[in-house]
Tab-separated table of C-alpha atoms in Angstrom:
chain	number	residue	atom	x	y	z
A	127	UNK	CA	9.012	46.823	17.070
A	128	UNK	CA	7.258	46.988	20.513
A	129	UNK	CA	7.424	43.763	22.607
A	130	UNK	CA	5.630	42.773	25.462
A	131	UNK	CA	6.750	41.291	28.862
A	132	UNK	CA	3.995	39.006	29.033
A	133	UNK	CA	5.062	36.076	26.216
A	134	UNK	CA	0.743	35.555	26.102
A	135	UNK	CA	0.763	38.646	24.847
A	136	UNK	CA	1.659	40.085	21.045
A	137	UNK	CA	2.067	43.695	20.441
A	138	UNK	CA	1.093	45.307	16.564
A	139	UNK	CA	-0.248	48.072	15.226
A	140	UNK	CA	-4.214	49.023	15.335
A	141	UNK	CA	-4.945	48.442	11.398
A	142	UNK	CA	-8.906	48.276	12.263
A	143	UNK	CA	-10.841	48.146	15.496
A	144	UNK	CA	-12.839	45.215	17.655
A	145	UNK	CA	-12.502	42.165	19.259
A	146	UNK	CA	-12.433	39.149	18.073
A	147	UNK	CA	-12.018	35.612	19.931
A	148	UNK	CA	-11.086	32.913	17.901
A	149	UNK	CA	-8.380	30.230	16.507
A	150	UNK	CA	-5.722	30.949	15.217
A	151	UNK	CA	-5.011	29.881	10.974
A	152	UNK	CA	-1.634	30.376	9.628
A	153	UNK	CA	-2.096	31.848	6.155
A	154	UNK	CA	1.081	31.004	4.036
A	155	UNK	CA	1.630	32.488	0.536
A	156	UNK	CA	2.212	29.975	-2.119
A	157	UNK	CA	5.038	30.133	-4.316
A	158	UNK	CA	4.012	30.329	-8.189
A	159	UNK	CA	7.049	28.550	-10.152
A	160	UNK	CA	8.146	29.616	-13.384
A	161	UNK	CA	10.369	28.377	-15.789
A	162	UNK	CA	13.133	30.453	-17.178
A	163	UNK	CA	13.683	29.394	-20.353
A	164	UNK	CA	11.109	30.531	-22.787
A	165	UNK	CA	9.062	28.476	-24.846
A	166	UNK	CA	9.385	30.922	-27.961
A	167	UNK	CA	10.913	33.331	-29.160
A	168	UNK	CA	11.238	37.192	-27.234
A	169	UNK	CA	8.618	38.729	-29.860
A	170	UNK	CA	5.977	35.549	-28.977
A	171	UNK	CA	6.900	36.066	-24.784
A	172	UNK	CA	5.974	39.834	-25.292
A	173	UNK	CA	3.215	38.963	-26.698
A	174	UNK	CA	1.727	36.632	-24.178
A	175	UNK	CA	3.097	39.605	-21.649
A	176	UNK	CA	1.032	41.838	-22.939
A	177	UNK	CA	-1.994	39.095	-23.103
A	178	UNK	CA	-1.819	38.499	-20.005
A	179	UNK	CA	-1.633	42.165	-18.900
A	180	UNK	CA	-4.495	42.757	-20.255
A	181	UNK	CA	-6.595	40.368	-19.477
A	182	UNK	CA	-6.061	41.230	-15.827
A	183	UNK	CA	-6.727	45.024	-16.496
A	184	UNK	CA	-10.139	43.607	-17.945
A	185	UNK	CA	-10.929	41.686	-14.588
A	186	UNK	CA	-10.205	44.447	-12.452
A	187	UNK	CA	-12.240	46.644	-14.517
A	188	UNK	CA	-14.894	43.913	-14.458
A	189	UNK	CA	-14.403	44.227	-10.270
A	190	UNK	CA	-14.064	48.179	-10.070
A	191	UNK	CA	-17.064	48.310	-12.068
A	192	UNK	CA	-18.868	45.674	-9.791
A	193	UNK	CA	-17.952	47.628	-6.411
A	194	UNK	CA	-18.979	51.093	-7.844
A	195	UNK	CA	-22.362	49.592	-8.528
A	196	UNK	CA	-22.814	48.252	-4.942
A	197	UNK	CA	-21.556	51.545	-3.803
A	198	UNK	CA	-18.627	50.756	-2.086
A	199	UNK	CA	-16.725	53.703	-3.769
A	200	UNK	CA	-13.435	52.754	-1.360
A	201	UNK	CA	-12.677	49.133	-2.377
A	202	UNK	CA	-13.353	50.253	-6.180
A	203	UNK	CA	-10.774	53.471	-5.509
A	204	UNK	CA	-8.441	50.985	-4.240
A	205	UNK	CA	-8.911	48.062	-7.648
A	206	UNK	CA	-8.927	51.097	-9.849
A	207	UNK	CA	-5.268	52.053	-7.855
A	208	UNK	CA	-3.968	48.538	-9.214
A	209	UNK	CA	-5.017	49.226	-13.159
A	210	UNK	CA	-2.855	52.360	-12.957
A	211	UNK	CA	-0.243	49.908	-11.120
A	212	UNK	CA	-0.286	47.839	-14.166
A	213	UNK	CA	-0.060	50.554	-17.161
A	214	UNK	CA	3.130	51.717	-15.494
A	215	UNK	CA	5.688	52.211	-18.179
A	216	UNK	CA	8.695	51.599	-16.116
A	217	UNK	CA	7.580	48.350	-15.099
A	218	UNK	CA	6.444	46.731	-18.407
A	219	UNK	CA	9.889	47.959	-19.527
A	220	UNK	CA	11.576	46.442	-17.072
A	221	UNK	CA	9.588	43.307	-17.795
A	222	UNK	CA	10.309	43.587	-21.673
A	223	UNK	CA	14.472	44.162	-20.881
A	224	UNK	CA	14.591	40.643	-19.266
A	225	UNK	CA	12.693	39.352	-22.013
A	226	UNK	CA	15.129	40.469	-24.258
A	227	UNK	CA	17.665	39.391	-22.844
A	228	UNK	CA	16.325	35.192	-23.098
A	229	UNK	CA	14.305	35.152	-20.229
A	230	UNK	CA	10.304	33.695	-20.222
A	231	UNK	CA	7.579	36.535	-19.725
A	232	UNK	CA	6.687	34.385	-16.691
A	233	UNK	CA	10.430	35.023	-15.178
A	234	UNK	CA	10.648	38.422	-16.480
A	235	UNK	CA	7.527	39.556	-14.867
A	236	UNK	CA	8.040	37.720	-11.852
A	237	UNK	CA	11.887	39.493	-11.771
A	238	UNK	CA	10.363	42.716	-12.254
A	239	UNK	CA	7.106	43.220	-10.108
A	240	UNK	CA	9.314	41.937	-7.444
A	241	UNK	CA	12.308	44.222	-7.839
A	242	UNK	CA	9.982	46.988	-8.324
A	243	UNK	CA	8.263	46.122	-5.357
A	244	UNK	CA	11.060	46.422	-3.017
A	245	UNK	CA	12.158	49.510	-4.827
A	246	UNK	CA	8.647	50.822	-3.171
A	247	UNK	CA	8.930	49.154	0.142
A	248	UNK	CA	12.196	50.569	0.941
A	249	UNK	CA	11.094	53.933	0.409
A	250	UNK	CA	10.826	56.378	3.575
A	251	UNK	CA	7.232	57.541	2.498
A	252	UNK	CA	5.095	55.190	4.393
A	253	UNK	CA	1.970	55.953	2.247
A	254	UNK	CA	4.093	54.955	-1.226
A	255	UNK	CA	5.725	51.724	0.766
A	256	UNK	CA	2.431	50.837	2.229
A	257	UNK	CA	2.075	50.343	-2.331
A	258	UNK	CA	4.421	47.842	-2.361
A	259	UNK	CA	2.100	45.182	-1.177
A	260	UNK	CA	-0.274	46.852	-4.105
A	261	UNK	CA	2.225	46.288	-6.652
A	262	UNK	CA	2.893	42.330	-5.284
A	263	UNK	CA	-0.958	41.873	-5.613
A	264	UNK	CA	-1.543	42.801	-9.118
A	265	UNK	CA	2.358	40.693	-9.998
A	266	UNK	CA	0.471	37.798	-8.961
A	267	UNK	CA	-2.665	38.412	-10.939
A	268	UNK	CA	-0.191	38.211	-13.958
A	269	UNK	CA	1.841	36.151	-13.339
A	270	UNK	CA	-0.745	33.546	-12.285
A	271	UNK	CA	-2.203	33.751	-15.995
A	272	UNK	CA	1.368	33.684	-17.408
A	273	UNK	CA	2.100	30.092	-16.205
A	274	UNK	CA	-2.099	29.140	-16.233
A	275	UNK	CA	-1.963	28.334	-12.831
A	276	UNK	CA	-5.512	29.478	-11.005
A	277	UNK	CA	-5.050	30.108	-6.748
A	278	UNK	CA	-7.197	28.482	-4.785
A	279	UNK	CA	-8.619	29.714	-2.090
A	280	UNK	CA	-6.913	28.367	1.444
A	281	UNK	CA	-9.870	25.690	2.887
A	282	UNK	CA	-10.169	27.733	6.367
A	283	UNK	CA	-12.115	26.762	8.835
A	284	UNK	CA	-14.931	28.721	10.854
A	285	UNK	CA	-14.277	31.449	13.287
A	286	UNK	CA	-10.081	31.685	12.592
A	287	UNK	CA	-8.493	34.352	13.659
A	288	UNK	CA	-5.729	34.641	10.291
A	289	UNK	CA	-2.109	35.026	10.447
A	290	UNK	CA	0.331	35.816	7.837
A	291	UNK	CA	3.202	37.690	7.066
A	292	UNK	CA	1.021	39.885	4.755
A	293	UNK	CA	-2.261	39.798	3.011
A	294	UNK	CA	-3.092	41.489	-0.454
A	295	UNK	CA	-5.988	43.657	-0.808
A	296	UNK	CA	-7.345	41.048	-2.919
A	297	UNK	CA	-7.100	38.391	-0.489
A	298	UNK	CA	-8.559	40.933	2.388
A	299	UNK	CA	-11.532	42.095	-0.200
A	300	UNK	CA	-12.306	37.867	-0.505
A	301	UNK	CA	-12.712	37.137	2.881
A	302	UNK	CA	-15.386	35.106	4.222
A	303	UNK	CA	-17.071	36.853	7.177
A	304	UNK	CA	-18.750	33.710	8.129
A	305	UNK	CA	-14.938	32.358	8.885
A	306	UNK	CA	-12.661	34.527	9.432
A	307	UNK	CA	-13.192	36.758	12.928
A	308	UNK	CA	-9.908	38.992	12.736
A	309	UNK	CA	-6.794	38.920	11.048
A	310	UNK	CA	-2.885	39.474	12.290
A	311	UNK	CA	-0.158	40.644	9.744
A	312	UNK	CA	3.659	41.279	10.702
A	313	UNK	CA	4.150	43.638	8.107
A	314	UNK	CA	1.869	46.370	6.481
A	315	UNK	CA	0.977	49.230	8.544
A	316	UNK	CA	-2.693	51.377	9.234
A	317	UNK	CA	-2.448	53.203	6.423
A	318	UNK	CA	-2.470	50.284	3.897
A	319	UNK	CA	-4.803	48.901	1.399
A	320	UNK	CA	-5.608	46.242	3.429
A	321	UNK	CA	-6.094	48.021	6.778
A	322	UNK	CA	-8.669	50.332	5.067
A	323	UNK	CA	-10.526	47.365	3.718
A	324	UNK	CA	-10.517	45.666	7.249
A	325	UNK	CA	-12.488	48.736	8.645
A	326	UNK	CA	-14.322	48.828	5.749
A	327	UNK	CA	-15.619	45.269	6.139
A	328	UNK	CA	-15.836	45.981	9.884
A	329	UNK	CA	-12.938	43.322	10.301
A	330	UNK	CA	-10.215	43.581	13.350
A	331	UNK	CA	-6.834	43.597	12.446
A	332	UNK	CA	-3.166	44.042	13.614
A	333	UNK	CA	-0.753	45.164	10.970
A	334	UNK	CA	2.500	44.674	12.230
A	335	UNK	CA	2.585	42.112	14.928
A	336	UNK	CA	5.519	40.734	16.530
A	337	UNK	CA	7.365	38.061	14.067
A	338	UNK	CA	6.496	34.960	17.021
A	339	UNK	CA	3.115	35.246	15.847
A	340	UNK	CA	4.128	32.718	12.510
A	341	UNK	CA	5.317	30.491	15.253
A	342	UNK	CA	1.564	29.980	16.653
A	343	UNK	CA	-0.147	26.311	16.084
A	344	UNK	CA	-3.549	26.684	13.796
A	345	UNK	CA	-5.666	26.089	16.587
A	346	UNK	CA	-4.530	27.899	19.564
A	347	UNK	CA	-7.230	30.216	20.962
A	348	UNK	CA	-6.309	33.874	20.547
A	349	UNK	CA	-8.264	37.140	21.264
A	350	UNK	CA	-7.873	39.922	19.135
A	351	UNK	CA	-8.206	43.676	20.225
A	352	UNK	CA	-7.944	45.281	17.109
A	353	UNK	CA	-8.273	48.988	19.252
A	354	UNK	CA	-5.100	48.137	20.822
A	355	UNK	CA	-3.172	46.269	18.443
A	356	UNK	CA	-2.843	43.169	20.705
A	357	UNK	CA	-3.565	39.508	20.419
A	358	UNK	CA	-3.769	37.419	23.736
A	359	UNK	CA	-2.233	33.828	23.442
A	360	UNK	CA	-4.021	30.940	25.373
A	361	UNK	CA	-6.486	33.483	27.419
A	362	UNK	CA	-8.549	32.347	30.216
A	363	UNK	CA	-12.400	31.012	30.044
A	364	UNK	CA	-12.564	34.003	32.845
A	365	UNK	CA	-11.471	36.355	30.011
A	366	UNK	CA	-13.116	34.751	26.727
A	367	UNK	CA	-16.255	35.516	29.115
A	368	UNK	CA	-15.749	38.449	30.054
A	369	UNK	CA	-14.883	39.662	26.187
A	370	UNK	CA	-17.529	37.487	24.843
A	371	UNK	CA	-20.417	39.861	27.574
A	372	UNK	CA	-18.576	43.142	26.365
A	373	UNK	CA	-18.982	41.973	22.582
A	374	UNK	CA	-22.506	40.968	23.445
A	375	UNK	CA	-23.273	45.067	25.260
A	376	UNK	CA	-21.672	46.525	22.503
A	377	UNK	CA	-24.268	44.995	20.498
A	378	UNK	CA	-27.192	45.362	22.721
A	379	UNK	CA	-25.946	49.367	22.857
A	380	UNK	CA	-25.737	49.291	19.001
A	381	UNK	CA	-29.346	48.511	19.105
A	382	UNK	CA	-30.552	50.589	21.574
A	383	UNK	CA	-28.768	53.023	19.551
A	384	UNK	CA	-30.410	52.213	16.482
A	385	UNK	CA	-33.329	52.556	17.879
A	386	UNK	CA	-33.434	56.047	18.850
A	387	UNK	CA	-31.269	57.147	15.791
A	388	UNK	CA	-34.213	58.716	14.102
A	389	UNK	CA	-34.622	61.104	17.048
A	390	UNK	CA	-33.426	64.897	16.827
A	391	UNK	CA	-29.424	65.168	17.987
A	392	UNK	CA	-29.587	67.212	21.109
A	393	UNK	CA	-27.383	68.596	23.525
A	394	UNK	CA	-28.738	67.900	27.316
A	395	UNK	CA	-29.397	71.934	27.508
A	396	UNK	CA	-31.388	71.871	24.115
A	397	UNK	CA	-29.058	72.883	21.900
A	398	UNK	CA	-29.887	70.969	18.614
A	399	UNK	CA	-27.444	69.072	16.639
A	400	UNK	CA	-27.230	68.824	12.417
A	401	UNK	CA	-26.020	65.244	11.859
A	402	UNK	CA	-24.375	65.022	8.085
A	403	UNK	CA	-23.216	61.946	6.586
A	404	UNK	CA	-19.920	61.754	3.549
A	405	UNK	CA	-21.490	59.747	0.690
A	406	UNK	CA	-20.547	59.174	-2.946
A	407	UNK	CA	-24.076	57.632	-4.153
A	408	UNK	CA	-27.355	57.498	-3.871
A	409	UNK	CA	-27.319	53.743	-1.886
A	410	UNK	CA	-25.087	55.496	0.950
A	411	UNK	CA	-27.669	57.983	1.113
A	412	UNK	CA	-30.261	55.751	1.598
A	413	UNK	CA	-28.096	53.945	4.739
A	414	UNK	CA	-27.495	57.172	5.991
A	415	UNK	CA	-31.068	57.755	6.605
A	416	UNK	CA	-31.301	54.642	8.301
A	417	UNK	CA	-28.667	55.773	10.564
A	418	UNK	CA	-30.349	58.886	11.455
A	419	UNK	CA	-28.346	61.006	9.243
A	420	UNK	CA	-29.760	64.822	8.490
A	421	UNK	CA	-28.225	65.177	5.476
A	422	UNK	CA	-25.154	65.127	3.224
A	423	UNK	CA	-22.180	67.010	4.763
A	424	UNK	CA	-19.545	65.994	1.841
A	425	UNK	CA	-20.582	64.464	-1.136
A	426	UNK	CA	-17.948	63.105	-3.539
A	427	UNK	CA	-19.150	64.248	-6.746
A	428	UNK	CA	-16.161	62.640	-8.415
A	429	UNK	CA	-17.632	59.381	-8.156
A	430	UNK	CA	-19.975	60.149	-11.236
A	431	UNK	CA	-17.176	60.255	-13.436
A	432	UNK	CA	-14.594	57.591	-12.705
A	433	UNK	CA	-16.175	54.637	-13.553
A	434	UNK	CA	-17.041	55.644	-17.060
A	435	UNK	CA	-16.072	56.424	-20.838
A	436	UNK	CA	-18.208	59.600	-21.417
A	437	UNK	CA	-19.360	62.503	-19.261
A	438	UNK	CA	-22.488	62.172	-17.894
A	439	UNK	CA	-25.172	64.880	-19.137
A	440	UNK	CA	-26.443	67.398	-17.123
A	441	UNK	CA	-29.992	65.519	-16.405
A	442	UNK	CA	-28.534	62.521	-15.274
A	443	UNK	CA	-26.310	64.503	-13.090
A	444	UNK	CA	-29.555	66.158	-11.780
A	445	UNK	CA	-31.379	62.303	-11.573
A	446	UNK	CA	-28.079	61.530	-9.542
A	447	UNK	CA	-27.962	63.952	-7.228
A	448	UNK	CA	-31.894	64.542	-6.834
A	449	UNK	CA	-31.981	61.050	-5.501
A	450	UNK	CA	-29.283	61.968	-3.177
């Protein structure tokens, strides 16, 4: 991992641009206990396995369902990724052998999401071991109705920059803008759940960050260039200034933009411009021509058919795509 000379200065990876100056909140994981010994007997531990299985494939269908309708097509790709996660055969078997063998669902799931999740993370395909943290996201979901235990959210406090040794993409998709400016992780990588739904939510973040970041006190002021994949320790009030007047341009030249995005997309010799926009809906649309968009230069047609039990007809594909 890259280190800097400067020890004010932490080096990452870029997991989603901007700057961000805040404080920084260590974000620790809480342990869910579980007894080993089961309560009945393997048939009635199955059984609540399988309970509590499904109920979580419910809720995330409940959430997938909730994001496609506020078209935000990538979060509900990425909740519709865990379902699949969780009707893996391999893993409820896995699950089911340690039951068999005397151990609680609770422990048996707990043994097996785990094990299976290391299986991923220790693969050389970064896309499948950038899953892993997938995998340890929906375990929890489980496991956390296993033992009847319901996570509360941590109590953090306005404008915290977040650090943690990793955050799930449920976590990530729960976070309150109003608090949390930025976020550091030392593991994950760009191509992760999480790093998508940090641009996605227009959130910086550093995936990857040099392990002396856990060693921060909550409180310590930190800037965040998410760009660069760097956090500043302890800057100066000359730079928090001068960051805080670049933030502030790069909104005044959003606006400026804004304001002539309506206007044709020419060259400076005349040569005009066709601006398209990739959408999967008809709200997208709708902010693309806010944004000045021409018109559609992908659509993702496959959106009208993952989110439900029957192909649509052909006049509602028409209403669909006529509103488009």
């Amino acid at each position: 991992a890259p280190r800097a000379g400067d020890e004010s200065l932490l080096l990452g990876i870029a997991a989603s641009p901007g700057i961000a100056v805040g404080t920084v909140f260590q974000l620790r994981e809480q342990e869910i206990e579980v007894e080993e010994e089961p309560k009945g007997n393997p048939e009635e531990e199955r059984t609540a396995l399988k309970r509590a299985i499904g109920a979580s494939l419910r809720e995330l269908e409940a959430l997938v369902a909730r994001l496609h309708g506020e078209a935000d097509p990538s979060k509900a790709a990425i909740f519709a990724a865990h379902q699949e996660l969780l009707e893996d055969p391999d893993l409820l078997d896995l699950a089911e052998s340690s039951v068999a063998k005397g151990l609680s669902a609770a422990a048996a799931w707990k043994r097996a999401y785990r094990l299976h999740a290391d299986r991923l993370a220790n693969l050389r395909n970064e896309l499948l071991a950038a899953r892993a943290n997938d995998l340890r996201d929906v375990g929890r979901r489980v496991l956390s109705k296993l033992v009847g235990v319901v996570e509360k959210p941590a109590d953090i406090p306005p404008g915290s920059i977040l650090i943690a040794e990793d955050l799930t993409p449920s976590d990530t998709a729960n976070l309150d803008r109003e608090r949390v400016f930025g976020f550091c992780t030392t593991a994950g990588g760009a191509t992760s759940h999480v790093a998508i739904l940090a641009r996605s939510l227009g959130m910086p973040a550093i995936a990857g960050i040099e392990t002396r970041a856990l060693d921060l006190a909550n409180g310590t002021k930190v800037i965040l260039f998410g760009g660069r994949g760097q956090l500043k320790v302890d800057p100066s009030e000359h730079l928090v200034s001068a960051v805080r007047e670049t933030q502030k341009k790069r909104e005044e030249r959003r606006q400026k933009y804004l304001e002539h995005a309506q206007e044709p997309a020419l060259t400076r010799d005349g040569h005009r411009v066709e601006v398209g926009v990739n959408v999967g809906g008809a709200t997208e649309s709708e902010e693309a021509v806010k944004l000045g968009a021409d018109g559609v230069g992908l659509l993702r047609s496959e959106f009208l058919f993952l989110f439900i039990d029957f192909a649509t007809t052909e006049n509602e594909q028409f209403e669909n795509y006529s509103a488009i």
